[in-house]
Coordinates of C-alpha atoms in Angstrom, one line a residue:
M1 CA 29.1 -40.5 -4.8
I2 CA 29.1 -37.0 -6.2
T3 CA 26.2 -34.5 -5.8
P4 CA 25.9 -30.9 -6.9
T5 CA 24.9 -29.3 -3.6
R6 CA 25.6 -29.5 0.1
E7 CA 21.9 -30.0 0.9
L8 CA 21.6 -33.0 -1.4
T9 CA 24.9 -34.4 0.0
A10 CA 23.4 -34.4 3.5
Q11 CA 20.1 -35.9 2.3
V12 CA 21.8 -38.7 0.4
A13 CA 24.1 -39.4 3.5
R14 CA 21.0 -39.7 5.7
D15 CA 19.4 -42.3 3.3
I16 CA 22.7 -44.3 3.2
E17 CA 22.9 -44.3 7.0
V18 CA 19.4 -45.7 7.2
A19 CA 20.1 -48.3 4.5
G20 CA 23.4 -49.4 6.0
T21 CA 22.3 -49.4 9.7
K22 CA 23.2 -53.1 10.0
L23 CA 26.0 -53.2 7.6
D24 CA 28.6 -51.4 9.6
V25 CA 29.4 -49.0 6.8
R26 CA 31.9 -46.2 7.4
M27 CA 30.6 -43.2 5.5
L28 CA 31.8 -39.6 5.2
T29 CA 30.1 -36.5 3.9
I30 CA 32.5 -34.1 2.1
Y31 CA 31.5 -30.6 1.1
G32 CA 32.7 -27.0 1.5
G33 CA 31.8 -24.6 4.2
T34 CA 32.9 -26.9 6.9
A35 CA 36.2 -27.5 8.7
Y36 CA 38.9 -29.7 7.0
E37 CA 40.1 -31.4 10.2
P38 CA 37.2 -33.8 10.9
Q39 CA 37.2 -34.9 7.2
L40 CA 40.9 -35.4 7.2
D41 CA 40.7 -37.4 10.5
A42 CA 38.0 -39.6 9.1
L43 CA 39.9 -40.2 5.8
S44 CA 43.0 -41.2 7.8
D45 CA 41.0 -43.8 9.7
G46 CA 39.5 -45.2 6.5
I47 CA 36.0 -45.0 5.0
D48 CA 33.8 -47.2 2.7
I49 CA 31.6 -44.5 1.2
A50 CA 32.3 -40.9 0.4
V51 CA 29.4 -38.6 -0.5
G52 CA 30.3 -35.1 -1.5
T53 CA 30.3 -32.1 -3.8
P54 CA 32.9 -31.9 -6.7
G55 CA 34.9 -29.0 -5.4
R56 CA 35.8 -30.4 -1.9
L57 CA 36.2 -33.9 -3.3
L58 CA 38.7 -32.8 -5.8
D59 CA 40.5 -30.6 -3.3
L60 CA 41.0 -33.5 -0.9
A61 CA 42.1 -35.7 -3.8
N62 CA 44.7 -33.1 -4.8
R63 CA 45.9 -33.0 -1.2
R64 CA 46.3 -36.8 -1.4
A65 CA 44.1 -37.2 1.6
L66 CA 41.4 -38.9 -0.5
D67 CA 42.6 -41.8 -2.6
L68 CA 40.4 -42.3 -5.6
S69 CA 42.5 -45.0 -7.3
K70 CA 40.6 -47.8 -5.5
V71 CA 37.1 -46.6 -6.2
Q72 CA 34.9 -49.5 -7.3
I73 CA 31.6 -47.7 -7.8
L74 CA 31.2 -44.1 -8.8
V75 CA 27.8 -42.4 -8.7
L76 CA 26.9 -39.1 -10.3
D77 CA 23.7 -37.7 -8.9
E78 CA 21.8 -34.8 -10.6
A79 CA 24.3 -34.8 -13.4
D80 CA 22.5 -32.2 -15.4
E81 CA 22.5 -29.8 -12.5
M82 CA 26.3 -30.3 -12.0
L83 CA 26.6 -29.3 -15.7
D84 CA 24.5 -26.2 -15.2
L85 CA 26.6 -25.2 -12.2
G86 CA 29.8 -25.5 -14.2
F87 CA 31.1 -28.6 -12.4
L88 CA 31.9 -30.5 -15.6
P89 CA 35.6 -29.8 -15.5
D90 CA 35.9 -30.9 -11.9
I91 CA 33.9 -34.1 -12.7
E92 CA 36.3 -34.9 -15.6
K93 CA 39.3 -34.4 -13.3
I94 CA 37.8 -36.7 -10.6
L95 CA 37.0 -39.4 -13.2
A96 CA 40.6 -39.2 -14.4
K97 CA 41.8 -40.1 -10.9
T98 CA 39.6 -43.2 -10.7
P99 CA 40.4 -46.6 -12.1
K100 CA 39.0 -47.5 -15.6
Q101 CA 37.7 -50.8 -14.2
R102 CA 34.8 -49.5 -12.2
Q103 CA 31.0 -49.4 -12.2
T104 CA 29.6 -45.9 -12.9
L105 CA 26.0 -44.9 -12.3
L106 CA 24.8 -41.5 -13.7
F107 CA 21.4 -40.2 -12.6
S108 CA 19.8 -37.2 -14.3
A109 CA 16.2 -35.9 -14.6
T110 CA 17.1 -34.6 -18.1
M111 CA 19.7 -35.7 -20.5
P112 CA 21.2 -32.7 -22.3
T113 CA 23.8 -33.3 -25.0
P114 CA 26.9 -32.5 -22.8
I115 CA 25.8 -35.2 -20.3
L116 CA 25.3 -37.7 -23.1
T117 CA 28.7 -36.9 -24.4
L118 CA 30.3 -37.3 -21.0
A119 CA 28.5 -40.7 -20.6
R120 CA 29.8 -42.0 -23.9
A121 CA 33.3 -40.7 -23.4
T122 CA 33.8 -42.1 -19.8
L123 CA 31.5 -45.1 -19.6
N124 CA 32.1 -48.6 -20.9
R125 CA 29.1 -49.9 -22.8
P126 CA 26.5 -47.7 -21.0
V127 CA 22.9 -48.7 -20.7
N128 CA 20.2 -46.0 -20.7
I129 CA 17.4 -46.7 -18.3
R130 CA 14.3 -44.4 -18.3
A131 CA 12.3 -44.6 -15.1
E132 CA 8.9 -43.8 -16.7
G133 CA 6.3 -45.1 -19.0
H134 CA 6.4 -44.9 -22.7
D135 CA 3.5 -42.3 -22.7
A136 CA 4.8 -40.3 -19.7
K137 CA 5.0 -36.5 -19.9
A138 CA 7.7 -34.4 -18.3
T139 CA 5.3 -33.3 -15.5
V140 CA 3.3 -35.9 -13.6
P141 CA -0.5 -35.8 -14.0
D142 CA -1.0 -35.6 -10.3
V143 CA 0.2 -32.0 -10.3
E144 CA -2.6 -29.4 -11.0
Q145 CA -1.0 -26.5 -12.8
F146 CA -2.0 -22.9 -12.8
V147 CA -0.3 -20.1 -14.7
Y148 CA -1.1 -16.4 -14.0
Q149 CA 0.2 -13.2 -15.5
A150 CA 1.0 -11.1 -12.4
H151 CA 2.5 -7.7 -11.7
D152 CA 5.8 -7.8 -9.8
L153 CA 4.6 -5.4 -7.1
D154 CA 1.5 -7.5 -6.4
K155 CA 3.2 -10.9 -6.2
P156 CA 3.9 -10.9 -2.5
E157 CA 0.2 -10.3 -1.8
V158 CA -0.7 -13.1 -4.3
V159 CA 1.7 -15.5 -2.6
A160 CA 0.5 -14.5 0.9
R161 CA -3.1 -15.3 -0.1
I162 CA -2.2 -18.6 -1.7
L163 CA -0.5 -19.6 1.6
Q164 CA -4.0 -19.4 3.2
A165 CA -5.7 -21.7 0.6
S166 CA -7.5 -24.8 1.7
G167 CA -5.3 -27.9 1.8
V168 CA -2.0 -26.0 2.1
E169 CA 0.6 -28.0 4.1
K170 CA 4.2 -27.2 3.1
V171 CA 4.9 -24.7 0.3
M172 CA 8.1 -24.2 -1.8
V173 CA 8.4 -20.9 -3.5
F174 CA 11.1 -20.7 -6.2
S175 CA 12.9 -17.4 -7.0
R176 CA 15.3 -16.7 -9.7
T177 CA 17.8 -14.7 -7.6
K178 CA 19.2 -14.9 -4.1
R179 CA 18.2 -11.3 -3.3
A180 CA 14.6 -11.9 -4.4
A181 CA 14.4 -15.1 -2.3
Q182 CA 15.6 -13.4 0.9
R183 CA 13.4 -10.3 0.3
L184 CA 10.3 -12.4 -0.2
A185 CA 11.0 -14.6 2.9
D186 CA 11.4 -11.4 5.0
E187 CA 8.2 -10.0 3.5
L188 CA 6.2 -13.1 4.4
V189 CA 7.6 -13.2 8.0
D190 CA 6.6 -9.5 8.3
R191 CA 3.1 -10.5 7.2
G192 CA 2.9 -13.2 10.0
F193 CA 3.7 -16.3 8.0
P194 CA 6.3 -18.8 9.3
A195 CA 8.8 -18.7 6.4
A196 CA 12.5 -19.2 5.7
A197 CA 14.9 -18.7 2.8
I198 CA 17.6 -20.9 1.4
H199 CA 20.1 -19.6 -1.1
G200 CA 23.8 -19.4 -1.8
D201 CA 24.4 -16.2 0.2
L202 CA 23.6 -18.0 3.5
N203 CA 26.3 -19.9 5.4
Q204 CA 26.0 -23.6 5.7
A205 CA 24.6 -23.5 9.3
A206 CA 21.8 -21.2 8.3
R207 CA 20.9 -23.3 5.2
E208 CA 20.8 -26.5 7.3
R209 CA 18.7 -24.7 10.0
A210 CA 16.2 -23.5 7.4
L211 CA 15.8 -27.0 5.9
K212 CA 15.5 -28.6 9.3
N213 CA 12.7 -26.2 10.3
F214 CA 11.0 -26.8 7.0
R215 CA 11.2 -30.6 7.4
S216 CA 9.9 -30.5 11.0
G217 CA 7.0 -28.1 10.1
K218 CA 8.3 -25.3 12.3
V219 CA 8.1 -23.2 9.1
N220 CA 5.7 -24.3 6.3
T221 CA 7.0 -22.0 3.6
L222 CA 10.5 -22.3 2.1
V223 CA 11.7 -19.6 -0.4
A224 CA 14.5 -21.0 -2.4
T225 CA 16.7 -20.6 -5.4
D226 CA 17.1 -23.4 -7.9
V227 CA 20.7 -24.1 -6.9
A228 CA 20.0 -24.4 -3.2
A229 CA 16.9 -26.6 -3.5
R230 CA 17.9 -28.9 -6.4
G231 CA 17.2 -32.6 -5.7
I232 CA 15.9 -32.0 -2.1
D233 CA 13.2 -34.6 -1.2
I234 CA 10.9 -33.3 1.5
S235 CA 7.6 -35.0 2.1
G236 CA 4.3 -33.2 2.5
I237 CA 4.9 -30.4 0.0
S238 CA 1.4 -29.5 -1.2
H239 CA 2.1 -26.4 -3.3
V240 CA 5.0 -25.2 -5.5
I241 CA 5.0 -21.5 -6.5
N242 CA 7.2 -20.2 -9.3
Y243 CA 7.7 -16.6 -8.2
E244 CA 9.0 -15.8 -11.7
C245 CA 8.8 -17.7 -14.9
P246 CA 11.5 -20.4 -15.0
D247 CA 14.4 -19.9 -17.4
T248 CA 14.0 -23.2 -19.2
D249 CA 11.5 -26.1 -19.4
A250 CA 14.0 -28.3 -17.5
T251 CA 14.0 -25.8 -14.6
Y252 CA 10.2 -25.9 -14.6
V253 CA 10.1 -29.7 -14.4
H254 CA 12.6 -29.8 -11.5
R255 CA 10.6 -27.1 -9.6
V256 CA 7.2 -28.7 -10.1
G257 CA 8.6 -32.1 -9.3
R258 CA 9.0 -31.1 -5.6
T259 CA 5.3 -31.8 -5.1
A260 CA 3.0 -34.7 -6.0
R261 CA 5.6 -37.3 -4.9
A262 CA 5.1 -40.8 -3.8
G263 CA 1.6 -41.0 -5.1
N264 CA 0.4 -37.8 -3.6
T265 CA -1.3 -34.9 -5.4
G266 CA 0.0 -31.3 -5.6
I267 CA -0.6 -27.8 -7.0
A268 CA 1.9 -25.8 -9.0
V269 CA 1.4 -22.0 -9.5
T270 CA 3.5 -20.0 -11.9
L271 CA 3.5 -16.2 -11.8
V272 CA 4.6 -14.8 -15.2
D273 CA 5.7 -11.2 -15.7
W274 CA 4.6 -9.3 -18.8
A275 CA 8.2 -9.5 -20.2
D276 CA 8.3 -13.3 -19.8
V277 CA 5.1 -14.2 -21.7
T278 CA 7.1 -15.3 -24.7
R279 CA 9.4 -17.4 -22.7
W280 CA 6.5 -19.1 -21.0
K281 CA 4.9 -19.9 -24.3
T282 CA 8.1 -21.7 -25.3
I283 CA 8.1 -23.7 -22.1
D284 CA 4.4 -24.5 -22.5
K285 CA 4.9 -25.7 -26.0
S286 CA 7.9 -27.8 -25.1
L287 CA 6.2 -29.6 -22.2
E288 CA 2.7 -29.7 -23.7
I289 CA 1.1 -28.1 -20.6
G290 CA -1.8 -26.6 -22.5
I291 CA -1.8 -23.1 -20.9
P292 CA 0.0 -20.9 -23.6
E293 CA -1.8 -17.7 -22.6
P294 CA -1.5 -16.9 -18.8
T295 CA -4.5 -15.2 -17.3
E296 CA -4.0 -11.7 -16.2
T297 CA -4.3 -12.0 -12.4
Y298 CA -4.2 -9.7 -9.4
S299 CA -4.5 -10.5 -5.7
S300 CA -8.1 -9.4 -5.8
S301 CA -9.1 -11.4 -8.9
P302 CA -12.1 -13.7 -8.2
H303 CA -10.7 -16.5 -10.2
L304 CA -7.6 -16.7 -8.0
Y305 CA -9.8 -17.5 -5.1
T306 CA -11.9 -20.1 -6.9
D307 CA -9.0 -21.8 -8.7
L308 CA -7.0 -22.3 -5.6
D309 CA -9.8 -22.6 -3.0
I310 CA -8.8 -19.5 -1.1
P311 CA -11.5 -18.6 1.5
E312 CA -13.4 -15.4 0.6
G313 CA -12.2 -12.3 2.4
T314 CA -8.7 -13.6 2.8
R315 CA -6.0 -10.9 3.0
G316 CA -2.3 -11.0 2.6
R317 CA -1.5 -10.3 6.2
L318 CA -2.3 -12.5 9.2
P319 CA -4.1 -10.9 12.1
G320 CA -1.7 -9.6 14.7
A321 CA 1.3 -9.7 12.4
V322 CA 4.0 -7.2 13.5
P323 CA 6.7 -6.2 11.1
V324 CA 10.2 -7.3 12.2
E325 CA 12.8 -4.6 12.6
R326 CA 16.0 -5.5 10.8
P327 CA 19.3 -3.6 10.9
R328 CA 19.8 -1.5 7.8
K329 CA 23.1 -0.9 6.2
A330 CA 24.6 2.5 6.8
G331 CA 24.5 4.8 3.8
R332 CA 26.0 8.2 3.1
D333 CA 23.0 9.9 4.6
D334 CA 23.1 7.8 7.8
P335 CA 24.2 10.0 10.7
E336 CA 25.4 7.0 12.6
R337 CA 27.8 6.0 9.8
G338 CA 30.6 8.5 10.7
R339 CA 30.1 8.0 14.3
R340 CA 30.7 4.3 14.2
R341 CA 33.7 4.8 12.0
R342 CA 35.4 7.1 14.4
G343 CA 34.6 4.8 17.3
A344 CA 32.8 7.5 19.4
S345 CA 29.8 9.6 18.8
T346 CA 30.0 13.3 18.1
A347 CA 28.2 14.0 21.3
E348 CA 30.8 12.0 23.3
A349 CA 33.6 14.0 21.6
K350 CA 31.9 17.3 22.5
D351 CA 31.5 16.1 26.1
T352 CA 35.1 15.2 26.3
A353 CA 36.3 18.5 24.8
S354 CA 34.1 20.6 27.1
A355 CA 34.7 18.6 30.3
P356 CA 36.3 20.7 33.1
T357 CA 39.7 19.8 34.4
E358 CA 40.4 18.8 38.0
R359 CA 40.9 22.5 38.9
G360 CA 37.5 23.4 37.4
E361 CA 39.0 25.0 34.3
R362 CA 38.4 24.0 30.7
P363 CA 41.5 22.8 28.9
K364 CA 43.2 25.4 26.7
R365 CA 43.3 24.8 23.0
R366 CA 46.6 24.9 21.2
R367 CA 46.4 27.3 18.3
R368 CA 48.6 27.0 15.3
R369 CA 50.0 30.1 13.5
R370 CA 50.6 30.5 9.8
R371 CA 53.6 32.0 8.2
A372 CA 53.3 32.6 4.5
G373 CA 50.6 30.1 4.2
V374 CA 52.5 27.4 6.2
E375 CA 51.3 26.2 9.6
V376 CA 53.8 26.6 12.4
A377 CA 53.3 25.0 15.8
P378 CA 54.1 27.3 18.7
A379 CA 57.4 26.6 20.4
E380 CA 57.2 25.0 23.8
G381 CA 56.5 27.6 26.4
Q382 CA 55.9 30.3 23.8
A383 CA 52.9 32.5 24.5
Q384 CA 50.0 31.9 22.2

């Protein structure tokens, strides 16, 4: 089974373990960011199911540690996401290493043209099954959607007030970039909210820890990029916040689909910058949401409180919140920068130079003479 992200790989593996508890199934999760040795040892002992990301799967197959010539069932999960991440060439190479007589299952929330082309080129008499009604829309009706035109500098305050709305359980905030995701998570923690970030710049251990804390409820706000959070199924998500306008209608559908799952209701809030209004109108028209003109909104706007049931008088910082001090990177104007580079502080160097000798005298400095502009070291024993 092939999945686009490490987090989705781990999630699918957990579900397979539950389903195969009494079947004595030997399963192995395969993805990057982890040591090769345990995976190689498991492959040498033999496995029944492999769940992994395209890069590491292809790597092990090229090393001849993973034999794909005997695959009977091949599953491609979140195929459209693998296309967006540029995994299509790796997928084609993996398919070429599998036998032609196999069963292939391809799952995708959307079916863009390249995915349809891949299906027709690699599948034998494929059957297209749509898991929805004939009158279904892209977004489920159980999601109440709000769209606001907000200023970038006011967005952290808006998000902080939404986190205190009535009925808030777990909240996923989607950001376009890794840097913005980490910055917002740090900002929320400084304001007193239990929040964590998950994005591609974090190592695997940090990403797994953030997801574990979010699942358990230790933190109730997860700020994520689309790549890191794609396909993650976490129960109890009451609110989804698009910190910026999504790039495409498919991205909007995937983000909003994190809430209102398994018959539950949910709330989706999208914050649109002034420069993204035209893009939002395109998404609104494509998905038939019915909110083509976002309402200009600030953290103090009365309709924000009434729409989302935020208690009157709510502010964007919890009582008693203390900002967390984080180490900053040394810049050119940082006095500690040169000291750390030399390995000793300037004060330490001065103390050493001026320290008295055992006879109580300061050490003499060797002076260098110049002859015709050239430095000449004094001869040994020569008076200076």
